[in-house]
Amino acid sequence: LTREAVQTMLGFTLAHVGINTADAEEALRVAKRLSTLFNFALKEGNSSNFAGTAFEVMKGQGPGTKGHIAIQTNYIHRAIAYLERNGIAVDMSTAREANGVLSAVYLKEEVAGFALHLLEKR
């Protein structure tokens, strides 16, 4: 019962999958293809392009050998504490803040070539 309450409180959900590419040209080509395949809106950005909210296509080598997987949580600080209590290292040098509030941070490990990062739901 306690475990279920903690999982409900943390609210871990898949936010998006990040895909590394060689350069901006490939990133746009991949993002356009994903957008076409699934009828997702294309959003071009400075360092990446999004196909809907499901895929972030990096304009070059981003974190992770193959890319990254973003996991949303209701409370990023609580999620960090939970993970660290369970022996999972968080790389605070990757922390991103928006207006002085922690918004994202990567874990130190990769899984199947993908970096993992937490995003706080907004």
PDB file of N, CA, C and O in Angstrom, residues 4-50:
ATOM      1  N   GLU A   4       2.498   1.760  -3.432  1.00  0.00           N
ATOM      2  CA  GLU A   4       1.527   2.304  -4.373  1.00  0.00           C
ATOM      3  C   GLU A   4       1.313   3.801  -4.136  1.00  0.00           C
ATOM      4  O   GLU A   4       1.224   4.581  -5.083  1.00  0.00           O
ATOM      5  N   ALA A   5       1.269   4.211  -2.889  1.00  0.00           N
ATOM      6  CA  ALA A   5       1.104   5.634  -2.560  1.00  0.00           C
ATOM      7  C   ALA A   5       2.303   6.448  -3.047  1.00  0.00           C
ATOM      8  O   ALA A   5       2.142   7.545  -3.591  1.00  0.00           O
ATOM      9  N   VAL A   6       3.514   5.907  -2.883  1.00  0.00           N
ATOM     10  CA  VAL A   6       4.726   6.606  -3.337  1.00  0.00           C
ATOM     11  C   VAL A   6       4.705   6.732  -4.856  1.00  0.00           C
ATOM     12  O   VAL A   6       4.990   7.805  -5.405  1.00  0.00           O
ATOM     13  N   GLN A   7       4.354   5.674  -5.562  1.00  0.00           N
ATOM     14  CA  GLN A   7       4.305   5.725  -7.024  1.00  0.00           C
ATOM     15  C   GLN A   7       3.251   6.712  -7.515  1.00  0.00           C
ATOM     16  O   GLN A   7       3.472   7.440  -8.485  1.00  0.00           O
ATOM     17  N   THR A   8       2.123   6.771  -6.836  1.00  0.00           N
ATOM     18  CA  THR A   8       1.079   7.730  -7.197  1.00  0.00           C
ATOM     19  C   THR A   8       1.565   9.154  -6.967  1.00  0.00           C
ATOM     20  O   THR A   8       1.361  10.039  -7.810  1.00  0.00           O
ATOM     21  N   MET A   9       2.227   9.375  -5.845  1.00  0.00           N
ATOM     22  CA  MET A   9       2.743  10.698  -5.525  1.00  0.00           C
ATOM     23  C   MET A   9       3.800  11.135  -6.541  1.00  0.00           C
ATOM     24  O   MET A   9       3.766  12.254  -7.037  1.00  0.00           O
ATOM     25  N   LEU A  10       4.729  10.230  -6.902  1.00  0.00           N
ATOM     26  CA  LEU A  10       5.784  10.581  -7.848  1.00  0.00           C
ATOM     27  C   LEU A  10       5.234  10.728  -9.269  1.00  0.00           C
ATOM     28  O   LEU A  10       5.686  11.582 -10.019  1.00  0.00           O
ATOM     29  N   GLY A  11       4.288   9.893  -9.638  1.00  0.00           N
ATOM     30  CA  GLY A  11       3.623  10.002 -10.933  1.00  0.00           C
ATOM     31  C   GLY A  11       4.542   9.852 -12.133  1.00  0.00           C
ATOM     32  O   GLY A  11       4.411  10.580 -13.119  1.00  0.00           O
ATOM     33  N   PHE A  12       5.477   8.906 -12.094  1.00  0.00           N
ATOM     34  CA  PHE A  12       6.392   8.707 -13.217  1.00  0.00           C
ATOM     35  C   PHE A  12       5.626   8.337 -14.489  1.00  0.00           C
ATOM     36  O   PHE A  12       4.837   7.396 -14.493  1.00  0.00           O
ATOM     37  N   THR A  13       5.860   9.091 -15.561  1.00  0.00           N
ATOM     38  CA  THR A  13       5.278   8.793 -16.867  1.00  0.00           C
ATOM     39  C   THR A  13       6.307   9.123 -17.950  1.00  0.00           C
ATOM     40  O   THR A  13       7.188   9.961 -17.741  1.00  0.00           O
ATOM     41  N   LEU A  14       6.167   8.488 -19.092  1.00  0.00           N
ATOM     42  CA  LEU A  14       7.049   8.761 -20.218  1.00  0.00           C
ATOM     43  C   LEU A  14       6.707  10.130 -20.807  1.00  0.00           C
ATOM     44  O   LEU A  14       5.553  10.388 -21.147  1.00  0.00           O
ATOM     45  N   ALA A  15       7.711  11.002 -20.919  1.00  0.00           N
ATOM     46  CA  ALA A  15       7.493  12.326 -21.504  1.00  0.00           C
ATOM     47  C   ALA A  15       7.804  12.305 -22.995  1.00  0.00           C
ATOM     48  O   ALA A  15       6.993  12.748 -23.809  1.00  0.00           O
ATOM     49  N   HIS A  16       8.988  11.822 -23.359  1.00  0.00           N
ATOM     50  CA  HIS A  16       9.372  11.713 -24.762  1.00  0.00           C
ATOM     51  C   HIS A  16      10.633  10.875 -24.894  1.00  0.00           C
ATOM     52  O   HIS A  16      11.317  10.611 -23.920  1.00  0.00           O
ATOM     53  N   VAL A  17      10.910  10.484 -26.128  1.00  0.00           N
ATOM     54  CA  VAL A  17      12.142   9.779 -26.464  1.00  0.00           C
ATOM     55  C   VAL A  17      12.982  10.732 -27.299  1.00  0.00           C
ATOM     56  O   VAL A  17      12.495  11.308 -28.278  1.00  0.00           O
ATOM     57  N   GLY A  18      14.235  10.917 -26.888  1.00  0.00           N
ATOM     58  CA  GLY A  18      15.169  11.763 -27.627  1.00  0.00           C
ATOM     59  C   GLY A  18      16.039  10.905 -28.522  1.00  0.00           C
ATOM     60  O   GLY A  18      16.548   9.869 -28.085  1.00  0.00           O
ATOM     61  N   ILE A  19      16.203  11.316 -29.757  1.00  0.00           N
ATOM     62  CA  ILE A  19      16.980  10.565 -30.738  1.00  0.00           C
ATOM     63  C   ILE A  19      18.166  11.412 -31.182  1.00  0.00           C
ATOM     64  O   ILE A  19      17.973  12.542 -31.652  1.00  0.00           O
ATOM     65  N   ASN A  20      19.362  10.889 -31.027  1.00  0.00           N
ATOM     66  CA  ASN A  20      20.551  11.598 -31.501  1.00  0.00           C
ATOM     67  C   ASN A  20      20.700  11.423 -33.004  1.00  0.00           C
ATOM     68  O   ASN A  20      20.424  10.349 -33.541  1.00  0.00           O
ATOM     69  N   THR A  21      21.139  12.477 -33.672  1.00  0.00           N
ATOM     70  CA  THR A  21      21.427  12.414 -35.101  1.00  0.00           C
ATOM     71  C   THR A  21      22.789  13.053 -35.359  1.00  0.00           C
ATOM     72  O   THR A  21      23.381  13.645 -34.454  1.00  0.00           O
ATOM     73  N   ALA A  22      23.244  12.962 -36.589  1.00  0.00           N
ATOM     74  CA  ALA A  22      24.567  13.479 -36.936  1.00  0.00           C
ATOM     75  C   ALA A  22      24.615  15.000 -36.997  1.00  0.00           C
ATOM     76  O   ALA A  22      25.616  15.614 -36.642  1.00  0.00           O
ATOM     77  N   ASP A  23      23.512  15.619 -37.453  1.00  0.00           N
ATOM     78  CA  ASP A  23      23.531  17.069 -37.647  1.00  0.00           C
ATOM     79  C   ASP A  23      22.107  17.607 -37.791  1.00  0.00           C
ATOM     80  O   ASP A  23      21.134  16.850 -37.758  1.00  0.00           O
ATOM     81  N   ALA A  24      21.998  18.916 -37.977  1.00  0.00           N
ATOM     82  CA  ALA A  24      20.692  19.579 -38.069  1.00  0.00           C
ATOM     83  C   ALA A  24      19.877  19.077 -39.260  1.00  0.00           C
ATOM     84  O   ALA A  24      18.652  18.942 -39.172  1.00  0.00           O
ATOM     85  N   GLU A  25      20.540  18.801 -40.379  1.00  0.00           N
ATOM     86  CA  GLU A  25      19.844  18.321 -41.575  1.00  0.00           C
ATOM     87  C   GLU A  25      19.178  16.964 -41.318  1.00  0.00           C
ATOM     88  O   GLU A  25      18.007  16.758 -41.641  1.00  0.00           O
ATOM     89  N   GLU A  26      19.930  16.045 -40.724  1.00  0.00           N
ATOM     90  CA  GLU A  26      19.356  14.732 -40.416  1.00  0.00           C
ATOM     91  C   GLU A  26      18.253  14.855 -39.377  1.00  0.00           C
ATOM     92  O   GLU A  26      17.223  14.191 -39.465  1.00  0.00           O
ATOM     93  N   ALA A  27      18.456  15.714 -38.397  1.00  0.00           N
ATOM     94  CA  ALA A  27      17.448  15.905 -37.344  1.00  0.00           C
ATOM     95  C   ALA A  27      16.120  16.365 -37.936  1.00  0.00           C
ATOM     96  O   ALA A  27      15.052  15.876 -37.556  1.00  0.00           O
ATOM     97  N   LEU A  28      16.182  17.302 -38.869  1.00  0.00           N
ATOM     98  CA  LEU A  28      14.955  17.792 -39.492  1.00  0.00           C
ATOM     99  C   LEU A  28      14.305  16.700 -40.329  1.00  0.00           C
ATOM    100  O   LEU A  28      13.087  16.520 -40.288  1.00  0.00           O
ATOM    101  N   ARG A  29      15.110  15.943 -41.061  1.00  0.00           N
ATOM    102  CA  ARG A  29      14.581  14.857 -41.889  1.00  0.00           C
ATOM    103  C   ARG A  29      13.872  13.810 -41.014  1.00  0.00           C
ATOM    104  O   ARG A  29      12.751  13.382 -41.314  1.00  0.00           O
ATOM    105  N   VAL A  30      14.501  13.419 -39.908  1.00  0.00           N
ATOM    106  CA  VAL A  30      13.913  12.414 -39.012  1.00  0.00           C
ATOM    107  C   VAL A  30      12.646  12.956 -38.356  1.00  0.00           C
ATOM    108  O   VAL A  30      11.619  12.269 -38.301  1.00  0.00           O
ATOM    109  N   ALA A  31      12.702  14.181 -37.866  1.00  0.00           N
ATOM    110  CA  ALA A  31      11.528  14.777 -37.209  1.00  0.00           C
ATOM    111  C   ALA A  31      10.361  14.907 -38.187  1.00  0.00           C
ATOM    112  O   ALA A  31       9.209  14.626 -37.834  1.00  0.00           O
ATOM    113  N   LYS A  32      10.656  15.309 -39.428  1.00  0.00           N
ATOM    114  CA  LYS A  32       9.591  15.413 -40.434  1.00  0.00           C
ATOM    115  C   LYS A  32       8.977  14.050 -40.725  1.00  0.00           C
ATOM    116  O   LYS A  32       7.762  13.919 -40.866  1.00  0.00           O
ATOM    117  N   ARG A  33       9.822  13.026 -40.789  1.00  0.00           N
ATOM    118  CA  ARG A  33       9.302  11.680 -41.072  1.00  0.00           C
ATOM    119  C   ARG A  33       8.404  11.192 -39.937  1.00  0.00           C
ATOM    120  O   ARG A  33       7.318  10.658 -40.181  1.00  0.00           O
ATOM    121  N   LEU A  34       8.850  11.375 -38.698  1.00  0.00           N
ATOM    122  CA  LEU A  34       8.028  10.966 -37.554  1.00  0.00           C
ATOM    123  C   LEU A  34       6.719  11.757 -37.517  1.00  0.00           C
ATOM    124  O   LEU A  34       5.658  11.209 -37.207  1.00  0.00           O
ATOM    125  N   SER A  35       6.801  13.030 -37.849  1.00  0.00           N
ATOM    126  CA  SER A  35       5.599  13.868 -37.887  1.00  0.00           C
ATOM    127  C   SER A  35       4.610  13.355 -38.929  1.00  0.00           C
ATOM    128  O   SER A  35       3.409  13.283 -38.686  1.00  0.00           O
ATOM    129  N   THR A  36       5.136  12.982 -40.101  1.00  0.00           N
ATOM    130  CA  THR A  36       4.294  12.472 -41.175  1.00  0.00           C
ATOM    131  C   THR A  36       3.685  11.122 -40.827  1.00  0.00           C
ATOM    132  O   THR A  36       2.494  10.887 -41.020  1.00  0.00           O
ATOM    133  N   LEU A  37       4.519  10.232 -40.288  1.00  0.00           N
ATOM    134  CA  LEU A  37       4.043   8.881 -39.958  1.00  0.00           C
ATOM    135  C   LEU A  37       2.876   8.896 -38.986  1.00  0.00           C
ATOM    136  O   LEU A  37       1.922   8.128 -39.132  1.00  0.00           O
ATOM    137  N   PHE A  38       2.960   9.749 -37.990  1.00  0.00           N
ATOM    138  CA  PHE A  38       1.969   9.720 -36.910  1.00  0.00           C
ATOM    139  C   PHE A  38       1.093  10.960 -36.845  1.00  0.00           C
ATOM    140  O   PHE A  38       0.345  11.141 -35.887  1.00  0.00           O
ATOM    141  N   ASN A  39       1.184  11.821 -37.865  1.00  0.00           N
ATOM    142  CA  ASN A  39       0.406  13.049 -37.906  1.00  0.00           C
ATOM    143  C   ASN A  39       0.656  13.908 -36.660  1.00  0.00           C
ATOM    144  O   ASN A  39      -0.268  14.457 -36.068  1.00  0.00           O
ATOM    145  N   PHE A  40       1.923  13.983 -36.251  1.00  0.00           N
ATOM    146  CA  PHE A  40       2.325  14.823 -35.125  1.00  0.00           C
ATOM    147  C   PHE A  40       2.754  16.185 -35.655  1.00  0.00           C
ATOM    148  O   PHE A  40       3.339  16.290 -36.735  1.00  0.00           O
ATOM    149  N   ALA A  41       2.519  17.211 -34.871  1.00  0.00           N
ATOM    150  CA  ALA A  41       2.967  18.557 -35.241  1.00  0.00           C
ATOM    151  C   ALA A  41       4.492  18.615 -35.169  1.00  0.00           C
ATOM    152  O   ALA A  41       5.106  18.068 -34.255  1.00  0.00           O
ATOM    153  N   LEU A  42       5.089  19.289 -36.155  1.00  0.00           N
ATOM    154  CA  LEU A  42       6.535  19.482 -36.187  1.00  0.00           C
ATOM    155  C   LEU A  42       6.857  20.814 -35.532  1.00  0.00           C
ATOM    156  O   LEU A  42       6.254  21.834 -35.873  1.00  0.00           O
ATOM    157  N   LYS A  43       7.801  20.795 -34.590  1.00  0.00           N
ATOM    158  CA  LYS A  43       8.242  22.024 -33.936  1.00  0.00           C
ATOM    159  C   LYS A  43       9.759  22.076 -34.016  1.00  0.00           C
ATOM    160  O   LYS A  43      10.454  21.267 -33.397  1.00  0.00           O
ATOM    161  N   GLU A  44      10.266  23.025 -34.809  1.00  0.00           N
ATOM    162  CA  GLU A  44      11.704  23.175 -34.955  1.00  0.00           C
ATOM    163  C   GLU A  44      12.243  24.050 -33.835  1.00  0.00           C
ATOM    164  O   GLU A  44      11.627  25.048 -33.459  1.00  0.00           O
ATOM    165  N   GLY A  45      13.408  23.652 -33.299  1.00  0.00           N
ATOM    166  CA  GLY A  45      14.025  24.396 -32.213  1.00  0.00           C
ATOM    167  C   GLY A  45      15.491  24.654 -32.465  1.00  0.00           C
ATOM    168  O   GLY A  45      16.019  24.309 -33.530  1.00  0.00           O
ATOM    169  N   ASN A  46      16.164  25.251 -31.495  1.00  0.00           N
ATOM    170  CA  ASN A  46      17.579  25.588 -31.642  1.00  0.00           C
ATOM    171  C   ASN A  46      18.487  24.364 -31.613  1.00  0.00           C
ATOM    172  O   ASN A  46      19.350  24.218 -32.459  1.00  0.00           O
ATOM    173  N   SER A  47      18.298  23.486 -30.639  1.00  0.00           N
ATOM    174  CA  SER A  47      19.185  22.330 -30.501  1.00  0.00           C
ATOM    175  C   SER A  47      18.510  21.017 -30.868  1.00  0.00           C
ATOM    176  O   SER A  47      19.160  19.981 -30.953  1.00  0.00           O
ATOM    177  N   SER A  48      17.184  21.064 -31.086  1.00  0.00           N
ATOM    178  CA  SER A  48      16.442  19.849 -31.422  1.00  0.00           C
ATOM    179  C   SER A  48      15.135  20.230 -32.093  1.00  0.00           C
ATOM    180  O   SER A  48      14.720  21.385 -32.077  1.00  0.00           O
ATOM    181  N   ASN A  49      14.494  19.216 -32.667  1.00  0.00           N
ATOM    182  CA  ASN A  49      13.164  19.369 -33.255  1.00  0.00           C
ATOM    183  C   ASN A  49      12.251  18.360 -32.571  1.00  0.00           C
ATOM    184  O   ASN A  49      12.689  17.263 -32.230  1.00  0.00           O
ATOM    185  N   PHE A  50      10.991  18.729 -32.399  1.00  0.00           N
ATOM    186  CA  PHE A  50      10.022  17.818 -31.812  1.00  0.00           C
ATOM    187  C   PHE A  50       9.024  17.364 -32.855  1.00  0.00           C
ATOM    188  O   PHE A  50       8.588  18.160 -33.703  1.00  0.00           O
TER     189      PHE A  50
END
